[in-house]
Amino acid sequence: MALGNGSGLVGIGDNVVDLYRDRCVYYPGGNALNVAVLARRFGLAETQYVGILGSDAEGAHVRRSLMAEGLSDAWLRVADGQNGKAQVDHNADGERIFAGSNNGGIRRKVMLRMDDEDFTLIARLGHVHSSCFSYIEPELPRIAAAAERLSFDFSTERDPSYLRQVCPHLDIAFLSGQGLDDTGVAALIAEVQAAGAARACVTLGERGAVWADGDVRIPQPVSAARVVDTMGAGDAFIAGFLCASIGGADTRAALARAADCAAECCGWAGAWGHPAKAVTVGA
């Protein structure tokens, strides 16, 4: 893919390590980081990540891993404290059970503030993705003003006041429809659009996803997968969609690519691999 001005992606905000407590191993993760790394893996020529790492071994592992995937560490900050960490167990069927987190670790306490170099990067690459786990809300107006397009993952966050705070700055809102029936999905889309984001995509696990653009609705079924680990599959869907659409694909083609990327992600352990042995399994 030929890379011109505005043809890349910047992930801004959250990173964690996903600690599989029952397996004593952890992997790099976090929505904003996952989307940046996976979009590159799926074919986008240039992606970068802006965020805060902890000063511990987990933070150092995230740095090494993202650099191994071809991203630069030039836009990383390191703060003295614990890196973000999510704790994961597995049931007898191998399904993930999220057992807790440290709420972003040091990243939650110091919070990310953008500087001129960050905005130069945004202007060059054009497209930005962030999430509700990023503690970046105060910076969204400036990010939106600098970006060609801003997407944002709300995960299962549906608080109306939060939607009204964030949605006016967005070009695309991604949300999890976990626990919602078709009526609930329709109501969530209506609320997001009323809050200011005309385009929204609700992912529904095995039920696929629903894309909304104004009054247009496009259902997207899942693609067949050989499941090793579903960690990061939703982030892979977002990364695949952004990779395809930034590359010029229309919405239906981008959604189909997103479903294929989500299925591909299920074929490896962790959100994008790079395991490290955990010394302890505590918080």
Short mmCIF file of C-alpha atoms in Angstrom, two decimals:
data_model
loop_
_atom_site.label_atom_id
_atom_site.label_comp_id
_atom_site.label_asym_id
_atom_site.label_seq_id
_atom_site.Cartn_x
_atom_site.Cartn_y
_atom_site.Cartn_z
CA MET A 1 0.00 0.00 0.00
CA ALA A 2 1.44 3.35 -0.99
CA LEU A 3 1.61 5.69 1.97
CA GLY A 4 0.72 9.31 1.36
CA ASN A 5 0.05 12.13 3.77
CA GLY A 6 -2.90 11.21 5.98
CA SER A 7 -2.70 7.49 5.16
CA GLY A 8 -1.64 6.18 8.56
CA LEU A 9 -3.03 5.65 12.04
CA VAL A 10 -2.08 6.84 15.52
CA GLY A 11 -3.30 4.90 18.53
CA ILE A 12 -3.47 7.21 21.53
CA GLY A 13 -4.10 6.17 25.11
CA ASP A 14 -4.35 2.85 26.86
CA ASN A 15 -1.95 -0.04 27.07
CA VAL A 16 -1.84 -2.89 29.57
CA VAL A 17 -0.44 -6.32 30.03
CA ASP A 18 -3.05 -9.07 30.03
CA LEU A 19 -1.96 -11.42 32.83
CA TYR A 20 -3.27 -14.98 32.44
CA ARG A 21 -3.10 -15.85 36.12
CA ASP A 22 -3.85 -19.54 35.69
CA ARG A 23 -1.05 -19.85 33.10
CA CYS A 24 1.53 -17.51 34.73
CA VAL A 25 2.07 -15.61 31.48
CA TYR A 26 1.25 -12.11 30.30
CA TYR A 27 0.89 -10.44 26.91
CA PRO A 28 0.92 -6.79 25.80
CA GLY A 29 -2.54 -5.36 25.20
CA GLY A 30 -4.90 -2.43 25.60
CA ASN A 31 -7.32 -1.12 23.00
CA ALA A 32 -5.42 1.88 21.63
CA LEU A 33 -2.14 -0.05 21.45
CA ASN A 34 -3.79 -3.19 20.06
CA VAL A 35 -5.49 -1.27 17.25
CA ALA A 36 -2.25 0.44 16.24
CA VAL A 37 -0.21 -2.78 16.28
CA LEU A 38 -2.85 -4.91 14.59
CA ALA A 39 -3.60 -2.37 11.86
CA ARG A 40 0.08 -2.53 10.92
CA ARG A 41 0.03 -6.32 11.05
CA PHE A 42 -3.03 -6.34 8.79
CA GLY A 43 -1.37 -4.17 6.16
CA LEU A 44 -1.44 -0.47 7.05
CA ALA A 45 1.97 0.87 6.12
CA GLU A 46 2.50 3.24 9.04
CA THR A 47 0.97 3.15 12.50
CA GLN A 48 2.29 4.61 15.73
CA TYR A 49 1.30 4.63 19.39
CA VAL A 50 1.27 7.52 21.88
CA GLY A 51 0.91 6.54 25.51
CA ILE A 52 2.33 6.14 29.01
CA LEU A 53 4.20 3.05 30.19
CA GLY A 54 4.99 2.09 33.75
CA SER A 55 8.60 1.87 34.90
CA ASP A 56 8.28 -1.82 35.80
CA ALA A 57 9.17 -5.01 33.91
CA GLU A 58 5.71 -5.17 32.36
CA GLY A 59 6.07 -1.67 30.90
CA ALA A 60 9.50 -2.57 29.51
CA HIS A 61 8.00 -5.66 27.89
CA VAL A 62 5.27 -3.59 26.22
CA ARG A 63 7.96 -1.28 24.81
CA ARG A 64 10.03 -4.16 23.44
CA SER A 65 6.99 -5.83 21.96
CA LEU A 66 5.62 -2.80 20.12
CA MET A 67 9.08 -2.07 18.71
CA ALA A 68 9.34 -5.69 17.55
CA GLU A 69 6.11 -5.08 15.63
CA GLY A 70 7.67 -2.13 13.80
CA LEU A 71 6.32 0.78 15.85
CA SER A 72 8.59 3.48 17.24
CA ASP A 73 9.11 4.24 20.92
CA ALA A 74 9.54 7.94 20.12
CA TRP A 75 6.06 8.87 21.39
CA LEU A 76 6.14 6.85 24.60
CA ARG A 77 6.30 8.35 28.06
CA VAL A 78 7.53 6.35 31.04
CA ALA A 79 6.21 7.22 34.50
CA ASP A 80 7.50 5.87 37.78
CA GLY A 81 5.02 3.22 38.82
CA GLN A 82 3.14 0.14 37.76
CA ASN A 83 2.10 -0.43 34.16
CA GLY A 84 -1.55 -1.06 33.43
CA LYS A 85 -2.48 -4.69 34.08
CA ALA A 86 -5.61 -6.76 33.52
CA GLN A 87 -5.98 -10.11 35.27
CA VAL A 88 -7.52 -12.99 33.34
CA ASP A 89 -8.55 -16.53 34.31
CA HIS A 90 -10.03 -19.28 32.12
CA ASN A 91 -12.92 -21.60 32.79
CA ALA A 92 -13.05 -25.32 32.01
CA ASP A 93 -14.00 -24.58 28.40
CA GLY A 94 -11.08 -22.20 27.94
CA GLU A 95 -13.26 -19.08 27.95
CA ARG A 96 -11.71 -15.91 29.39
CA ILE A 97 -12.90 -14.55 32.72
CA PHE A 98 -11.68 -11.04 33.56
CA ALA A 99 -10.77 -11.12 37.23
CA GLY A 100 -9.81 -7.49 37.76
CA SER A 101 -7.29 -4.80 36.89
CA ASN A 102 -5.21 -2.01 38.39
CA ASN A 103 -7.26 0.56 36.43
CA GLY A 104 -4.38 1.59 34.20
CA GLY A 105 -1.74 1.66 36.92
CA ILE A 106 0.39 4.80 36.90
CA ARG A 107 -1.25 5.89 33.65
CA ARG A 108 -4.46 6.69 35.52
CA LYS A 109 -2.62 8.87 38.04
CA VAL A 110 -0.48 11.00 35.75
CA MET A 111 -2.74 11.04 32.66
CA LEU A 112 -1.59 11.71 29.12
CA ARG A 113 -1.13 15.23 27.81
CA MET A 114 -0.39 15.89 24.16
CA ASP A 115 2.50 18.05 22.93
CA ASP A 116 3.49 19.67 19.63
CA GLU A 117 5.35 16.59 18.40
CA ASP A 118 2.26 14.46 18.99
CA PHE A 119 0.13 16.83 16.93
CA THR A 120 2.72 16.86 14.16
CA LEU A 121 2.45 13.06 14.08
CA ILE A 122 -1.35 13.25 13.97
CA ALA A 123 -1.25 15.74 11.10
CA ARG A 124 1.13 13.50 9.15
CA LEU A 125 -0.70 10.20 9.63
CA GLY A 126 -4.18 11.70 9.66
CA HIS A 127 -6.21 9.09 11.52
CA VAL A 128 -6.45 8.60 15.30
CA HIS A 129 -8.00 5.88 17.45
CA SER A 130 -8.50 6.00 21.22
CA SER A 131 -10.75 4.45 23.85
CA CYS A 132 -12.70 4.91 27.05
CA PHE A 133 -9.83 3.31 28.99
CA SER A 134 -7.34 6.00 27.98
CA TYR A 135 -8.08 8.89 30.38
CA ILE A 136 -7.75 11.15 27.34
CA GLU A 137 -11.12 12.94 27.38
CA PRO A 138 -9.72 16.44 28.15
CA GLU A 139 -7.53 16.21 25.05
CA LEU A 140 -10.21 14.97 22.62
CA PRO A 141 -11.17 18.42 21.28
CA ARG A 142 -7.58 19.18 20.29
CA ILE A 143 -7.03 15.70 18.90
CA ALA A 144 -10.22 15.90 16.85
CA ALA A 145 -9.23 19.31 15.49
CA ALA A 146 -5.84 17.98 14.36
CA ALA A 147 -6.99 14.63 12.97
CA GLU A 148 -8.52 13.84 9.63
CA ARG A 149 -10.67 11.24 11.39
CA LEU A 150 -11.04 10.19 15.03
CA SER A 151 -12.47 6.82 16.07
CA PHE A 152 -13.12 5.76 19.64
CA ASP A 153 -13.96 2.49 21.36
CA PHE A 154 -16.50 2.75 24.19
CA SER A 155 -16.37 -0.98 24.96
CA THR A 156 -19.41 -1.55 27.22
CA GLU A 157 -19.47 2.05 28.49
CA ARG A 158 -23.01 3.37 27.86
CA ASP A 159 -23.43 6.13 30.42
CA PRO A 160 -25.48 8.84 28.65
CA SER A 161 -23.47 11.71 30.11
CA TYR A 162 -20.22 10.12 28.94
CA LEU A 163 -21.63 9.56 25.45
CA ARG A 164 -22.66 13.22 25.29
CA GLN A 165 -19.17 14.28 26.42
CA VAL A 166 -17.24 12.22 23.87
CA CYS A 167 -19.42 11.63 20.81
CA PRO A 168 -19.41 15.22 19.45
CA HIS A 169 -15.67 14.86 18.76
CA LEU A 170 -15.88 11.54 16.90
CA ASP A 171 -16.11 10.41 13.32
CA ILE A 172 -16.74 6.77 14.27
CA ALA A 173 -17.89 5.27 17.58
CA PHE A 174 -17.20 1.58 18.23
CA LEU A 175 -19.18 -0.09 21.01
CA SER A 176 -19.70 -3.54 22.46
CA GLY A 177 -23.27 -4.79 22.39
CA GLN A 178 -22.57 -7.39 25.06
CA GLY A 179 -25.82 -8.34 26.77
CA LEU A 180 -28.05 -6.43 24.33
CA ASP A 181 -30.78 -7.85 22.12
CA ASP A 182 -31.64 -6.30 18.75
CA THR A 183 -33.90 -3.72 20.37
CA GLY A 184 -31.15 -2.75 22.79
CA VAL A 185 -28.61 -2.44 19.98
CA ALA A 186 -30.95 -0.17 18.04
CA ALA A 187 -31.52 1.99 21.11
CA LEU A 188 -27.77 2.24 21.78
CA ILE A 189 -27.08 3.32 18.20
CA ALA A 190 -29.83 5.92 18.41
CA GLU A 191 -28.39 7.30 21.65
CA VAL A 192 -24.85 7.49 20.23
CA GLN A 193 -26.07 9.26 17.11
CA ALA A 194 -28.16 11.69 19.12
CA ALA A 195 -25.07 12.42 21.23
CA GLY A 196 -23.17 13.49 18.12
CA ALA A 197 -21.55 10.51 16.36
CA ALA A 198 -23.38 9.81 13.10
CA ARG A 199 -21.39 6.66 12.37
CA ALA A 200 -21.33 3.83 14.90
CA CYS A 201 -20.41 0.16 14.88
CA VAL A 202 -21.70 -2.23 17.55
CA THR A 203 -19.85 -5.53 17.86
CA LEU A 204 -21.88 -8.52 19.04
CA GLY A 205 -19.45 -11.40 19.50
CA GLU A 206 -20.65 -14.51 17.71
CA ARG A 207 -23.57 -12.49 16.30
CA GLY A 208 -21.22 -10.34 14.27
CA ALA A 209 -21.60 -6.57 14.16
CA VAL A 210 -23.97 -3.81 13.06
CA TRP A 211 -22.78 -0.69 11.26
CA ALA A 212 -24.83 2.50 11.36
CA ASP A 213 -24.37 5.64 9.28
CA GLY A 214 -27.31 7.94 9.71
CA ASP A 215 -30.35 5.81 8.81
CA VAL A 216 -28.27 3.16 7.02
CA ARG A 217 -27.74 -0.16 8.83
CA ILE A 218 -25.34 -2.85 7.61
CA PRO A 219 -25.14 -6.19 9.46
CA GLN A 220 -21.79 -7.98 9.32
CA PRO A 221 -21.59 -11.70 10.18
CA VAL A 222 -18.52 -13.26 11.76
CA SER A 223 -15.89 -15.04 9.67
CA ALA A 224 -14.93 -18.65 10.35
CA ALA A 225 -12.07 -18.94 12.83
CA ARG A 226 -9.75 -21.51 14.33
CA VAL A 227 -9.95 -20.36 17.92
CA VAL A 228 -6.83 -20.43 20.07
CA ASP A 229 -7.61 -17.32 22.13
CA THR A 230 -10.29 -14.66 21.64
CA MET A 231 -8.26 -11.97 23.43
CA GLY A 232 -8.14 -8.85 21.26
CA ALA A 233 -10.64 -10.06 18.65
CA GLY A 234 -12.80 -6.95 19.03
CA ASP A 235 -9.73 -4.72 18.73
CA ALA A 236 -8.68 -6.70 15.64
CA PHE A 237 -12.12 -6.00 14.14
CA ILE A 238 -11.57 -2.26 14.65
CA ALA A 239 -8.01 -2.46 13.30
CA GLY A 240 -9.12 -4.37 10.23
CA PHE A 241 -11.91 -1.91 9.52
CA LEU A 242 -9.64 1.11 9.88
CA CYS A 243 -6.86 -0.50 7.85
CA ALA A 244 -9.25 -1.22 4.99
CA SER A 245 -11.13 2.08 5.06
CA ILE A 246 -7.98 4.19 5.31
CA GLY A 247 -6.74 2.23 2.31
CA GLY A 248 -9.79 3.26 0.30
CA ALA A 249 -12.22 0.36 0.78
CA ASP A 250 -15.93 1.11 0.93
CA THR A 251 -17.85 0.39 4.12
CA ARG A 252 -19.10 -3.09 3.20
CA ALA A 253 -15.65 -4.22 2.10
CA ALA A 254 -14.08 -2.71 5.23
CA LEU A 255 -16.58 -4.55 7.45
CA ALA A 256 -15.86 -7.84 5.72
CA ARG A 257 -12.13 -7.25 6.18
CA ALA A 258 -12.76 -6.42 9.84
CA ALA A 259 -14.54 -9.74 10.39
CA ASP A 260 -11.69 -11.64 8.72
CA CYS A 261 -9.12 -9.85 10.89
CA ALA A 262 -11.07 -10.64 14.06
CA ALA A 263 -11.11 -14.31 13.04
CA GLU A 264 -7.39 -14.24 12.29
CA CYS A 265 -6.65 -12.75 15.72
CA CYS A 266 -8.40 -15.69 17.36
CA GLY A 267 -5.70 -17.94 15.90
CA TRP A 268 -2.88 -16.77 18.19
CA ALA A 269 -2.47 -16.38 21.95
CA GLY A 270 -2.86 -12.91 23.46
CA ALA A 271 -4.03 -9.87 21.53
CA TRP A 272 -0.94 -10.02 19.28
CA GLY A 273 1.38 -12.53 20.88
CA HIS A 274 4.70 -11.68 22.62
CA PRO A 275 4.25 -13.71 25.82
CA ALA A 276 6.36 -13.15 28.93
CA LYS A 277 6.63 -15.33 32.00
CA ALA A 278 4.92 -13.81 35.03
CA VAL A 279 7.01 -13.79 38.20
CA THR A 280 3.91 -13.32 40.40
CA VAL A 281 0.19 -13.39 39.62
CA GLY A 282 -0.91 -10.73 42.09
CA ALA A 283 -2.14 -7.24 41.19
#
